[in-house]
Every structure is written in structure tokens, then in C-alpha cells.
Coordinates of C-alpha atoms in Angstrom, one line a residue:
Chain B
S1 CA 9.7 1.5 23.8
Y2 CA 12.9 -0.4 21.4
V3 CA 15.1 2.4 19.7
L4 CA 17.1 2.1 16.2
T5 CA 19.8 4.3 15.9
Q6 CA 21.0 5.7 12.9
P7 CA 24.0 8.4 11.3
P8 CA 22.0 11.4 9.9
S9 CA 24.7 10.8 6.6
V10 CA 26.8 8.7 4.7
S11 CA 29.1 9.9 2.0
V12 CA 30.6 7.6 -0.7
A13 CA 32.0 7.9 -4.0
P14 CA 30.6 6.2 -6.9
G15 CA 32.1 2.5 -7.8
Q16 CA 33.0 2.2 -4.0
T17 CA 31.3 0.6 -0.6
A18 CA 28.2 2.1 1.0
R19 CA 28.3 0.7 4.8
I20 CA 24.8 1.9 6.9
P21 CA 24.9 0.9 10.1
C22 CA 21.7 0.6 12.4
G23 CA 21.9 0.0 16.4
G24 CA 20.1 -1.3 18.8
D25 CA 19.7 -3.1 21.9
K26 CA 20.6 -7.1 21.0
I27 CA 19.2 -6.8 17.6
G28 CA 21.2 -9.7 16.1
H29 CA 18.3 -10.9 17.9
K30 CA 15.6 -9.7 15.4
N31 CA 14.5 -9.8 12.2
V32 CA 15.6 -6.6 10.3
N33 CA 14.4 -4.6 7.0
W34 CA 15.7 -1.8 5.0
Y35 CA 13.9 0.4 3.0
Q36 CA 15.3 2.7 0.8
Q37 CA 13.2 6.5 -0.5
R38 CA 14.7 8.6 -3.2
P39 CA 13.6 12.2 -3.3
G40 CA 9.9 12.1 -3.6
Q41 CA 8.6 8.5 -3.8
A42 CA 7.6 6.3 -1.5
P43 CA 10.0 4.0 0.0
V44 CA 10.9 0.8 -1.2
L45 CA 12.5 -2.7 0.5
V46 CA 15.6 -4.1 -0.2
V47 CA 16.7 -6.0 2.1
Y48 CA 14.0 -8.3 4.3
D49 CA 14.8 -10.7 7.2
D50 CA 18.4 -9.3 7.6
S51 CA 20.2 -10.5 4.5
D52 CA 17.7 -11.6 2.2
R53 CA 16.7 -9.6 -1.4
P54 CA 13.5 -9.1 -2.7
S55 CA 12.7 -9.8 -6.3
G56 CA 14.2 -7.1 -8.4
I57 CA 16.8 -5.4 -6.1
P58 CA 20.4 -6.2 -7.3
E59 CA 22.8 -8.0 -6.0
R60 CA 24.8 -4.7 -4.4
F61 CA 22.2 -4.2 -2.3
S62 CA 23.2 -6.8 1.0
G63 CA 22.6 -6.9 4.6
S64 CA 23.9 -8.4 8.0
N65 CA 23.1 -8.5 11.5
S66 CA 25.1 -9.3 14.9
G67 CA 24.8 -8.4 18.3
N68 CA 23.6 -4.8 18.3
T69 CA 24.2 -3.7 14.9
A70 CA 22.2 -4.2 11.8
T71 CA 24.4 -3.1 8.7
L72 CA 23.1 -1.9 5.1
T73 CA 25.8 -2.6 2.3
I74 CA 25.4 -1.0 -1.1
T75 CA 28.6 -2.1 -3.3
R76 CA 29.7 -0.5 -6.6
V77 CA 27.6 2.5 -5.8
E78 CA 25.8 4.6 -8.6
G79 CA 24.1 7.9 -8.6
G80 CA 21.1 6.1 -8.2
D81 CA 21.5 5.1 -5.0
E82 CA 21.5 8.6 -3.8
A83 CA 18.2 8.5 -1.6
D84 CA 17.0 8.2 2.8
Y85 CA 17.6 4.4 4.1
Y86 CA 15.5 2.8 7.0
C87 CA 16.1 0.1 9.0
Q88 CA 12.8 -1.4 10.5
V89 CA 12.0 -3.9 13.1
W90 CA 9.1 -5.6 15.2
D91 CA 9.5 -4.9 18.7
S92 CA 7.8 -8.3 20.5
S93 CA 7.9 -6.4 23.9
Y94 CA 5.1 -3.7 22.6
N95 CA 4.1 -5.5 19.3
H96 CA 4.7 -3.0 17.4
Y97 CA 7.1 -1.6 14.5
V98 CA 10.1 0.8 14.8
F99 CA 11.9 2.4 12.2
G100 CA 15.1 4.2 12.5
S101 CA 15.8 7.6 12.3
G102 CA 17.0 7.1 8.8
T103 CA 20.5 7.6 6.7
K104 CA 21.0 9.9 3.5
V105 CA 23.7 8.1 1.7
T106 CA 25.4 10.9 -0.8
V107 CA 27.2 10.0 -4.4
L108 CA 30.1 12.1 -4.3
Chain N
E1 CA 0.3 -6.4 -10.8
V2 CA 0.2 -5.6 -6.8
Q3 CA -1.2 -2.0 -6.5
L4 CA -1.9 0.2 -4.0
E5 CA -3.4 3.3 -5.0
Q6 CA -3.6 6.2 -2.7
S7 CA -6.5 8.9 -2.3
G8 CA -5.7 12.4 -3.4
A9 CA -4.1 15.4 -1.2
E10 CA -6.4 17.2 1.2
V11 CA -6.2 20.6 2.8
K12 CA -8.7 20.7 5.8
K13 CA -8.5 23.3 8.7
T14 CA -7.6 22.0 12.2
G15 CA -10.8 20.3 14.0
E16 CA -12.3 19.2 10.9
S17 CA -12.5 15.5 9.6
L18 CA -11.1 13.1 7.5
K19 CA -11.2 10.1 5.6
I20 CA -8.3 8.8 3.4
S21 CA -8.1 5.7 0.9
C22 CA -5.9 3.1 -0.2
K23 CA -7.0 0.9 -2.7
A24 CA -5.9 -2.7 -3.0
S25 CA -5.3 -4.5 -6.6
G26 CA -3.4 -7.4 -7.8
F27 CA -3.5 -9.4 -4.7
S28 CA -6.0 -11.0 -2.2
F29 CA -7.2 -8.7 0.0
S30 CA -8.3 -10.1 3.3
T31 CA -5.4 -12.3 3.7
Y32 CA -3.4 -10.0 3.9
R33 CA -2.5 -6.8 6.6
I34 CA -2.6 -3.0 5.5
A35 CA 0.1 -0.7 7.4
W36 CA -0.1 2.9 7.9
V37 CA 2.7 5.1 8.0
R38 CA 3.5 8.5 8.7
Q39 CA 6.4 11.0 7.3
M40 CA 6.5 14.6 8.9
P41 CA 7.8 17.0 6.3
G42 CA 11.8 16.4 6.5
K43 CA 11.6 13.4 8.8
G44 CA 11.7 10.2 8.6
L45 CA 8.6 7.1 8.8
E46 CA 6.5 6.0 12.0
W47 CA 4.3 3.1 11.7
V48 CA 0.8 4.7 13.0
G49 CA -1.3 0.9 12.6
V50 CA -2.2 -1.6 10.9
I51 CA -5.8 -3.3 9.9
R52 CA -6.1 -6.9 9.1
P53 CA -8.9 -7.0 6.8
G54 CA -9.9 -10.2 6.7
D55 CA -11.7 -9.8 10.5
S56 CA -11.3 -6.1 10.5
A57 CA -8.8 -6.8 13.3
T58 CA -6.5 -3.6 14.3
A59 CA -3.7 -2.2 15.7
Y60 CA -1.9 1.3 16.4
S61 CA 1.0 2.6 17.6
P62 CA 1.1 4.0 21.4
S63 CA 1.3 7.6 19.5
F64 CA -1.2 7.0 17.8
Q65 CA -3.8 5.2 19.8
G66 CA -6.6 7.3 20.0
Q67 CA -5.8 10.0 17.6
V68 CA -6.8 8.0 14.3
T69 CA -8.9 5.0 13.6
I70 CA -7.8 2.3 10.9
L71 CA -10.6 0.9 8.6
G72 CA -11.4 -1.1 5.8
D73 CA -14.2 -2.7 3.3
K74 CA -13.0 -5.7 1.6
S75 CA -16.4 -5.7 -0.9
S76 CA -14.4 -2.4 -2.1
S77 CA -10.1 -3.8 -1.3
T78 CA -9.9 -0.3 0.3
A79 CA -8.5 0.4 3.4
Y80 CA -9.1 4.2 5.1
L81 CA -7.3 5.9 7.7
Q82 CA -9.5 8.7 9.5
W83 CA -9.7 11.1 11.6
S84 CA -12.5 13.4 13.7
S85 CA -10.6 16.3 14.3
L86 CA -7.4 17.2 13.2
R87 CA -4.7 19.1 14.4
A88 CA -2.0 20.9 12.7
S89 CA 0.8 18.4 13.8
D90 CA -1.2 15.9 11.4
T91 CA 0.4 18.0 8.8
A92 CA 2.5 15.2 7.4
I93 CA 2.5 12.3 4.4
Y94 CA 0.5 9.3 5.0
Y95 CA 1.5 5.9 3.0
C96 CA -0.2 2.5 3.1
A97 CA 1.5 -0.3 2.9
R98 CA 1.2 -3.8 2.7
H99 CA 2.4 -6.8 5.0
D100 CA 1.6 -10.6 4.7
G101 CA 1.6 -11.4 8.7
A102 CA 2.9 -10.2 11.7
E103 CA 6.5 -9.3 12.1
T104 CA 6.8 -9.4 8.2
P105 CA 8.6 -7.0 5.7
F106 CA 5.8 -3.5 4.2
D107 CA 6.1 -5.0 0.6
Y108 CA 4.4 -2.9 -1.2
W109 CA 3.7 0.9 -0.6
G110 CA 0.8 3.3 -2.1
Q111 CA 1.9 6.7 -3.8
G112 CA 1.4 8.8 -0.4
T113 CA -1.2 11.4 0.3
L114 CA -0.1 14.1 1.4
V115 CA -2.5 15.7 4.4
T116 CA -1.8 19.8 5.4
V117 CA -3.7 21.2 8.2
S118 CA -3.6 24.5 8.8
S119 CA -5.9 27.2 11.0

């Protein structure tokens, strides 16, 4: 089935920009969703359909998707952004959802 | 306000049965889909399956097909995840989540139910 590849961790200083890649075969042809999961909490949708933001999600969160890589970008990183981030797509070949392995964002 | 309220933590023995619940409020239960997602200790998210409460249609990840059953009750706006015989490897947090239709994102999540299975 379809595989999504994420780096295990990304570190970023406060106020800087974090970029979290999500790799997959021709992922640019799919709609990618991103979820934030803070420790001990349920996941929260932060970006959907590659680059749209749900209401209440800061503009600091943005997404892009092209070729074999989708990217979640967090600008002006804050301590509260420290969390695990998961990408997700719908695998139409098997009719099921697939999650990436997750990336832990650490704010230095 | 959209809410998904999940049942409390469970501690069970291997071989026992279990049914956990996800009660929906603040939206029309029948017109959305409810997915279940597993998170094993210290691990990532895995899609278990989904129910379309309007007609009780279900779909499962190949990894979970035959291992669990997803049910829905329109009268109480509640979705369920059921096991007939638990294994130690079922130990995990299980989340329910709402989505609008096929291929759509999970826009609201329950708080999670911790299931612990021991021998």
C-alpha cells in the first residue's frame, strides 16, 4: 500500500521557520492533510487539502505539495508548536487512509 | 458545538471482549462518517476503519479487517469499536474522528480511549 515518509524529528529555534516534509510516490497528485498532536492530547487538524487552514488555526501554519513531497511550514515558531506532526492521504488504490510516521518538532 | 465524547479507559485480559464508544453531538450524526484511529504506546497514528452511520456501511484497513468491528447507533448518535477476543497487541489509545465524506480530512476528534490488555 501507499507509504508516507517523514523525518523522525525537526529542531527549530523560537521565531524561526520549521519545515516538515512528507514524501510519497507522486504525492503531488493527492490531497494531503496535516495533524498536530501535542503530548497527551488528541490530534488536531492544522492543514487540509494541501494548503487550506481550518478556522482557528494561525496563519503561521501553511502547506504545499508538489512532485513527491508535501511540506508543512510553521513560521515564527513558538514553544506551543512543540508537538508531533502527521501527514495523511487517501490511498485510492486500496480505499483507505494512510498516515505518515510522524515528525517530532522540538523548539530549542 | 461539535463534540465526540469517548468512553473511559479499559483494563482487560487477553481473550476477553470489549466495546468502546464515541458519542457525537452538535452535528447531524447520520450525514457524516466516524473513523477510528489507533495509537500504540509511543507510536504513530493508524487508520482502523470507518462507519457511515446513515446506512451503517463500514470499511476497514486491511491490517484490522476481521480483528475489530465498527458499529453505529443513530438513535443515540454513538459509534462503537468492538473486539470479540482481545490480544496484548491491542493495547493502545483509540481515537474516533469525524469526517465529511470519502477522502476528506478528520476535522474533529474524540479525546481518546486507552485500552490496556494483559495476560
